[in-house]
Coordinates of C-alpha atoms in Angstrom, one line a residue:
M1 CA 0.0 0.0 0.0
S2 CA 2.9 2.3 0.8
R3 CA 4.3 1.8 -2.8
M4 CA 0.9 2.6 -4.2
R5 CA 0.7 5.8 -2.2
Y6 CA 4.2 6.7 -3.5
F7 CA 3.2 6.2 -7.1
L8 CA 0.0 8.2 -6.6
K9 CA 1.9 11.0 -4.9
R10 CA 4.4 11.2 -7.7
T11 CA 1.6 11.2 -10.3
L12 CA -0.2 14.1 -8.6
I13 CA 3.0 16.1 -8.3
T14 CA 3.8 15.5 -12.0
V15 CA 0.3 16.7 -13.0
A16 CA 0.7 19.8 -10.7
L17 CA 4.1 20.6 -12.2
I18 CA 2.8 20.4 -15.8
F19 CA -0.1 22.7 -14.8
L20 CA 2.3 25.2 -13.1
V21 CA 4.6 25.2 -16.1
A22 CA 1.7 25.8 -18.5
T23 CA 0.5 28.7 -16.4
G24 CA 4.0 30.1 -16.1
L25 CA 4.6 30.0 -19.8
F26 CA 1.2 31.7 -20.5
L27 CA 2.1 34.6 -18.1
F28 CA 5.7 34.9 -19.3
F29 CA 4.8 35.3 -23.0
R30 CA 1.9 37.7 -22.2
A31 CA 4.3 39.9 -20.2
M32 CA 6.8 40.2 -23.0
P33 CA 6.7 43.5 -25.0
G34 CA 5.3 43.3 -28.5
D35 CA 3.6 40.5 -30.3
F36 CA 3.2 39.2 -33.9
T37 CA 1.0 42.1 -34.9
S38 CA 3.9 44.5 -34.4
L39 CA 5.7 42.6 -37.2
L40 CA 2.6 42.8 -39.4
I41 CA 2.5 46.6 -38.9
Q42 CA 6.2 46.8 -40.0
S43 CA 5.4 44.7 -43.1
G44 CA 2.8 47.2 -44.3
L45 CA -0.6 46.1 -42.8
S46 CA -2.9 49.0 -41.9
P47 CA -4.0 49.5 -38.3
E48 CA -7.5 48.5 -39.2
Q49 CA -6.3 45.1 -40.5
V50 CA -4.2 44.6 -37.4
V51 CA -7.2 45.2 -35.2
R52 CA -9.2 42.7 -37.1
L53 CA -6.4 40.1 -36.7
R54 CA -6.0 40.8 -33.0
S55 CA -9.8 40.2 -32.6
K56 CA -9.6 37.0 -34.6
W57 CA -6.8 35.6 -32.5
G58 CA -8.3 36.8 -29.2
L59 CA -5.4 39.1 -28.3
D60 CA -7.9 41.9 -27.5
Q61 CA -9.6 39.9 -24.8
P62 CA -8.9 40.4 -21.1
L63 CA -6.0 38.4 -19.7
Y64 CA -8.1 36.1 -17.5
Y65 CA -10.3 35.2 -20.5
Q66 CA -7.2 34.4 -22.6
Y67 CA -5.9 32.2 -19.8
L68 CA -9.2 30.3 -19.4
S69 CA -9.3 29.7 -23.2
Y70 CA -5.7 28.6 -23.1
I71 CA -6.2 26.0 -20.3
R72 CA -9.5 24.8 -21.9
N73 CA -7.7 24.4 -25.3
L74 CA -4.8 22.4 -23.7
L75 CA -7.3 20.1 -21.9
T76 CA -9.0 19.4 -25.3
A77 CA -5.6 18.9 -27.1
D78 CA -6.1 22.2 -29.0
A79 CA -2.8 24.1 -29.1
G80 CA -4.2 27.0 -31.2
I81 CA -3.3 28.5 -34.5
S82 CA 0.1 29.6 -35.6
F83 CA 0.2 33.3 -36.3
R84 CA 2.9 32.9 -38.9
H85 CA 1.7 29.8 -40.8
G86 CA -2.0 30.0 -40.3
T87 CA -2.2 26.3 -39.5
E88 CA -2.9 24.4 -36.3
V89 CA 0.0 24.4 -34.0
W90 CA -0.2 20.6 -33.3
E91 CA -0.1 19.9 -37.1
L92 CA 3.0 22.1 -37.3
V93 CA 4.8 20.7 -34.3
S94 CA 3.9 17.0 -34.4
P95 CA 6.2 16.1 -37.3
R96 CA 9.0 18.1 -35.8
I97 CA 8.6 16.2 -32.5
L98 CA 9.0 12.9 -34.5
N99 CA 12.1 14.3 -36.3
S100 CA 13.6 15.2 -32.9
L101 CA 12.9 11.8 -31.4
V102 CA 14.4 10.1 -34.4
L103 CA 17.6 12.0 -33.8
V104 CA 17.9 12.1 -30.0
A105 CA 16.5 8.8 -28.8
P106 CA 18.8 6.5 -30.9
A107 CA 21.8 8.8 -30.2
I108 CA 21.3 8.8 -26.4
T109 CA 20.7 5.0 -26.5
A110 CA 23.9 4.4 -28.5
T111 CA 25.8 6.7 -26.1
Y112 CA 24.8 4.6 -23.1
I113 CA 25.5 1.3 -24.8
I114 CA 29.0 2.4 -26.0
G115 CA 29.7 4.4 -22.9
S116 CA 28.8 1.6 -20.5
I117 CA 31.1 -0.8 -22.4
L118 CA 33.9 1.7 -22.5
G119 CA 33.5 2.4 -18.8
A120 CA 33.4 -1.3 -17.9
V121 CA 36.7 -1.8 -19.8
I122 CA 38.3 1.2 -18.1
G123 CA 37.1 0.1 -14.7
R124 CA 38.3 -3.5 -15.2
Y125 CA 41.8 -2.5 -16.6
R126 CA 42.4 0.7 -14.6
G127 CA 45.7 2.3 -13.9
G128 CA 47.1 2.3 -17.4
L129 CA 47.5 4.6 -20.4
F130 CA 44.1 3.4 -21.8
E131 CA 42.2 4.6 -18.7
K132 CA 43.9 8.0 -18.7
S133 CA 43.4 8.7 -22.4
S134 CA 39.8 7.5 -22.4
I135 CA 38.8 9.6 -19.4
I136 CA 40.6 12.7 -21.0
S137 CA 38.9 12.1 -24.3
V138 CA 35.3 11.8 -23.0
S139 CA 35.8 14.8 -20.7
V140 CA 37.1 17.0 -23.5
F141 CA 34.2 16.1 -25.8
H142 CA 31.7 17.0 -23.0
S143 CA 33.6 20.2 -22.0
V144 CA 33.1 21.6 -25.6
P145 CA 29.7 23.2 -26.2
E146 CA 27.6 20.8 -28.3
F147 CA 27.1 23.4 -31.1
F148 CA 30.8 23.9 -31.4
L149 CA 31.4 20.2 -31.4
G150 CA 29.0 20.0 -34.3
I151 CA 30.8 22.7 -36.1
M152 CA 34.1 20.9 -35.7
L153 CA 32.6 17.7 -37.1
I154 CA 31.2 19.6 -40.1
A155 CA 34.6 21.2 -40.7
A156 CA 36.3 17.8 -40.5
F157 CA 33.9 15.5 -42.3
S158 CA 32.0 17.8 -44.6
E159 CA 34.2 20.7 -45.5
T160 CA 37.6 19.1 -45.4
A161 CA 36.9 15.4 -46.2
G162 CA 33.7 16.0 -48.2
I163 CA 32.3 12.6 -47.3
L164 CA 29.2 13.6 -45.3
P165 CA 26.5 16.3 -45.9
S166 CA 26.4 19.1 -43.3
S167 CA 22.7 19.9 -43.0
G168 CA 19.1 18.7 -43.3
M169 CA 17.6 15.2 -43.3
L170 CA 17.6 14.9 -47.1
S171 CA 18.6 16.9 -50.1
V172 CA 15.9 19.2 -51.5
Q173 CA 15.4 17.1 -54.6
T174 CA 14.8 13.9 -52.6
S175 CA 12.5 15.7 -50.1
I176 CA 10.3 16.7 -53.0
L177 CA 10.2 13.2 -54.4
I178 CA 9.2 11.5 -51.2
Q179 CA 7.0 14.2 -49.7
D180 CA 3.8 12.1 -50.1
Q181 CA 5.4 8.9 -48.8
P182 CA 5.1 7.5 -45.3
F183 CA 7.8 8.6 -42.8
Y184 CA 9.5 5.2 -42.6
E185 CA 10.3 5.4 -46.3
M186 CA 12.8 8.1 -45.5
L187 CA 14.6 5.9 -43.0
L188 CA 15.2 3.3 -45.8
L189 CA 17.2 5.8 -47.9
P190 CA 21.0 5.7 -47.7
E191 CA 21.0 9.4 -48.2
F192 CA 19.1 9.9 -44.9
W193 CA 21.8 8.0 -43.0
K194 CA 24.5 10.2 -44.5
H195 CA 22.7 13.3 -43.3
Y196 CA 22.1 11.6 -39.9
A197 CA 25.7 10.7 -39.2
L198 CA 27.0 14.1 -38.1
P199 CA 24.2 15.2 -35.7
F200 CA 24.1 11.7 -34.3
G201 CA 27.8 11.7 -33.7
T202 CA 27.6 15.1 -32.1
I203 CA 25.1 14.0 -29.5
T204 CA 26.8 10.7 -28.9
L205 CA 30.2 12.2 -28.3
Y206 CA 28.9 15.0 -26.1
F207 CA 27.0 12.8 -23.7
M208 CA 29.5 9.9 -23.6
Q209 CA 31.1 11.2 -20.4
Y210 CA 28.1 10.3 -18.2
P211 CA 27.8 6.5 -18.8
A212 CA 31.6 6.0 -19.3
L213 CA 32.7 7.5 -16.0
I214 CA 29.8 6.3 -13.9
M215 CA 30.2 2.7 -15.2
R216 CA 33.9 2.9 -14.6
N217 CA 33.4 4.0 -10.9
S218 CA 30.7 1.4 -10.5
V219 CA 32.9 -1.4 -11.8
V220 CA 35.7 -0.3 -9.5
E221 CA 33.3 -0.3 -6.5
V222 CA 31.7 -3.6 -7.3
S223 CA 35.1 -5.3 -8.0
G224 CA 36.0 -5.0 -4.3
Q225 CA 32.8 -6.5 -2.9
D226 CA 32.7 -9.8 -1.0
F227 CA 30.4 -11.7 -3.4
L228 CA 33.0 -11.5 -6.2
H229 CA 35.7 -12.9 -3.9
Y230 CA 33.3 -15.7 -3.0
H231 CA 32.7 -16.5 -6.6
R232 CA 36.5 -16.4 -7.3
I233 CA 37.2 -18.8 -4.5
K234 CA 34.3 -21.1 -5.7
G235 CA 36.1 -21.3 -9.1
L236 CA 33.5 -19.5 -11.2
P237 CA 34.7 -19.2 -14.9
R238 CA 36.1 -15.9 -15.9
F239 CA 33.4 -15.0 -18.3
A240 CA 30.6 -15.8 -15.8
L241 CA 32.5 -13.8 -13.2
L242 CA 32.7 -10.8 -15.5
R243 CA 29.0 -11.1 -16.3
K244 CA 28.0 -11.0 -12.6
L245 CA 30.3 -8.0 -12.2
Y246 CA 28.8 -6.0 -15.0
R247 CA 25.2 -6.9 -14.1
H248 CA 25.7 -5.4 -10.6
A249 CA 27.7 -2.4 -11.9
I250 CA 25.2 -1.4 -14.7
L251 CA 22.4 -0.4 -12.3
P252 CA 23.5 3.3 -11.8
V253 CA 24.0 3.6 -15.6
V254 CA 20.5 2.2 -16.3
T255 CA 18.9 4.6 -13.9
L256 CA 20.8 7.6 -15.4
Y257 CA 19.7 6.7 -19.0
P258 CA 16.2 8.2 -18.8
I259 CA 17.6 11.3 -17.1
S260 CA 19.9 12.0 -20.0
L261 CA 17.1 11.2 -22.4
A262 CA 14.8 13.7 -20.8
N263 CA 17.4 16.4 -20.3
S264 CA 18.9 16.1 -23.8
I265 CA 16.2 18.4 -25.1
S266 CA 18.1 21.3 -23.6
G267 CA 21.0 20.8 -26.0
L268 CA 18.9 19.7 -28.9
V269 CA 18.0 23.3 -30.0
L270 CA 21.6 24.3 -30.9
V271 CA 22.4 21.0 -32.5
E272 CA 19.4 21.2 -34.7
V273 CA 20.2 24.8 -35.7
V274 CA 23.8 23.9 -36.5
F275 CA 22.8 21.0 -38.7
N276 CA 19.5 22.6 -40.0
W277 CA 17.7 19.5 -38.7
P278 CA 13.9 20.1 -39.0
G279 CA 13.0 19.3 -35.4
I280 CA 11.4 21.2 -32.5
G281 CA 14.6 23.0 -31.7
R282 CA 14.9 24.5 -35.2
L283 CA 11.1 25.3 -35.2
L284 CA 11.6 27.1 -31.8
V285 CA 14.3 29.4 -33.1
D286 CA 12.3 30.3 -36.3
S287 CA 9.2 31.0 -34.2
V288 CA 11.0 33.2 -31.7
L289 CA 12.4 35.3 -34.6
A290 CA 8.8 35.6 -36.0
R291 CA 7.2 36.1 -32.5
D292 CA 4.8 33.3 -33.3
F293 CA 3.7 33.0 -29.6
P294 CA 1.3 30.0 -29.9
V295 CA 4.1 27.9 -31.4
I296 CA 6.8 29.1 -29.0
Q297 CA 4.5 28.6 -26.0
F298 CA 3.6 25.0 -27.1
V299 CA 7.2 24.0 -28.0
F300 CA 8.3 25.2 -24.5
L301 CA 5.5 23.3 -23.0
V302 CA 6.4 20.1 -24.9
A303 CA 10.1 20.5 -23.8
A304 CA 9.0 21.0 -20.2
V305 CA 6.6 18.0 -20.3
W306 CA 9.4 15.9 -21.9
V307 CA 11.7 16.6 -18.9
I308 CA 8.9 16.3 -16.3
L309 CA 7.6 13.0 -17.6
G310 CA 11.2 11.7 -17.9
N311 CA 11.8 12.4 -14.2
F312 CA 8.4 10.9 -13.4
L313 CA 9.4 7.7 -15.1
I314 CA 12.7 7.7 -13.2
D315 CA 10.9 8.0 -9.9
L316 CA 8.7 5.1 -10.8
L317 CA 11.7 3.1 -11.9
Y318 CA 13.4 3.8 -8.5
G319 CA 10.3 2.7 -6.7
V320 CA 10.4 -0.6 -8.6
I321 CA 14.1 -1.2 -8.3
D322 CA 14.5 -0.1 -4.7
P323 CA 11.4 -0.6 -2.5
R324 CA 13.0 1.6 0.2
V325 CA 12.3 4.7 -2.0
S326 CA 8.5 4.1 -1.7
V327 CA 8.5 3.5 2.1
D328 CA 7.2 6.4 4.2
G329 CA 9.0 7.5 7.3
D330 CA 6.1 6.6 9.5
G331 CA 7.4 3.2 10.6
E332 CA 5.4 1.1 8.0

């Protein structure tokens, strides 16, 4: 029962956080000076036309009325209409979310697979040149801003070597040819994977430090525990002994994985801008420059929900892995 209360408590806190973030975003963007209509005035629209547009978009309504409409629309999965594009925000954002997930989810997953293997090797054979060079390498990659790391990869593999394209998901010609095809058709094209390589490599190299160093420290710590000495004395084969070692050492890395997956959204904006990747990061930058408040507001909300739900899943995972997390301090 205590575990059920823990899960219920975390669920209520998560819902409250999402509501507070949505409210904060609404107030923040309404407090900013200027709106999209100020750009329309500069582009030549008459004041009468601007007044009609403000009335159409509800910008002339009282703040509390705009807020109630905003919350009601969110509860009914209506994110509003883009000022700039004149289309529904969800229709504009949803393919960008998919593009971002295609980039970041495999990259973070590959980072943790490769990083945990590297960290296990470092921890098992520590004290030599390989350990020092590996730790320095992953630390240097993470100390460089992700956008600058992407620029260096473009300079090396696109500008100098000329073997990989530097931007986009596909060339313009190919994009036109497959624009009516299902999304998965793009994933089957060799051209897509060439465009995918550099942003994928940027994210992988940047986040490699976390799993590698944590796995290394975990392997070092587990290697000195009594159960391994017992298995050595019992004559357990070397491969079976290493498997037990890695199974016990991998737990901190496994619990860190969803954290990095959730928090990677913060660095995704600059990576997408550098590589002109059509995800939510690129859309956010374009919408900020155009003051397209409905899109900006919803993209920020998506990013916040991404992080909040990621941490919510981590809390649930902790509650399953370690029952002590869900036990109240009331003596139960």
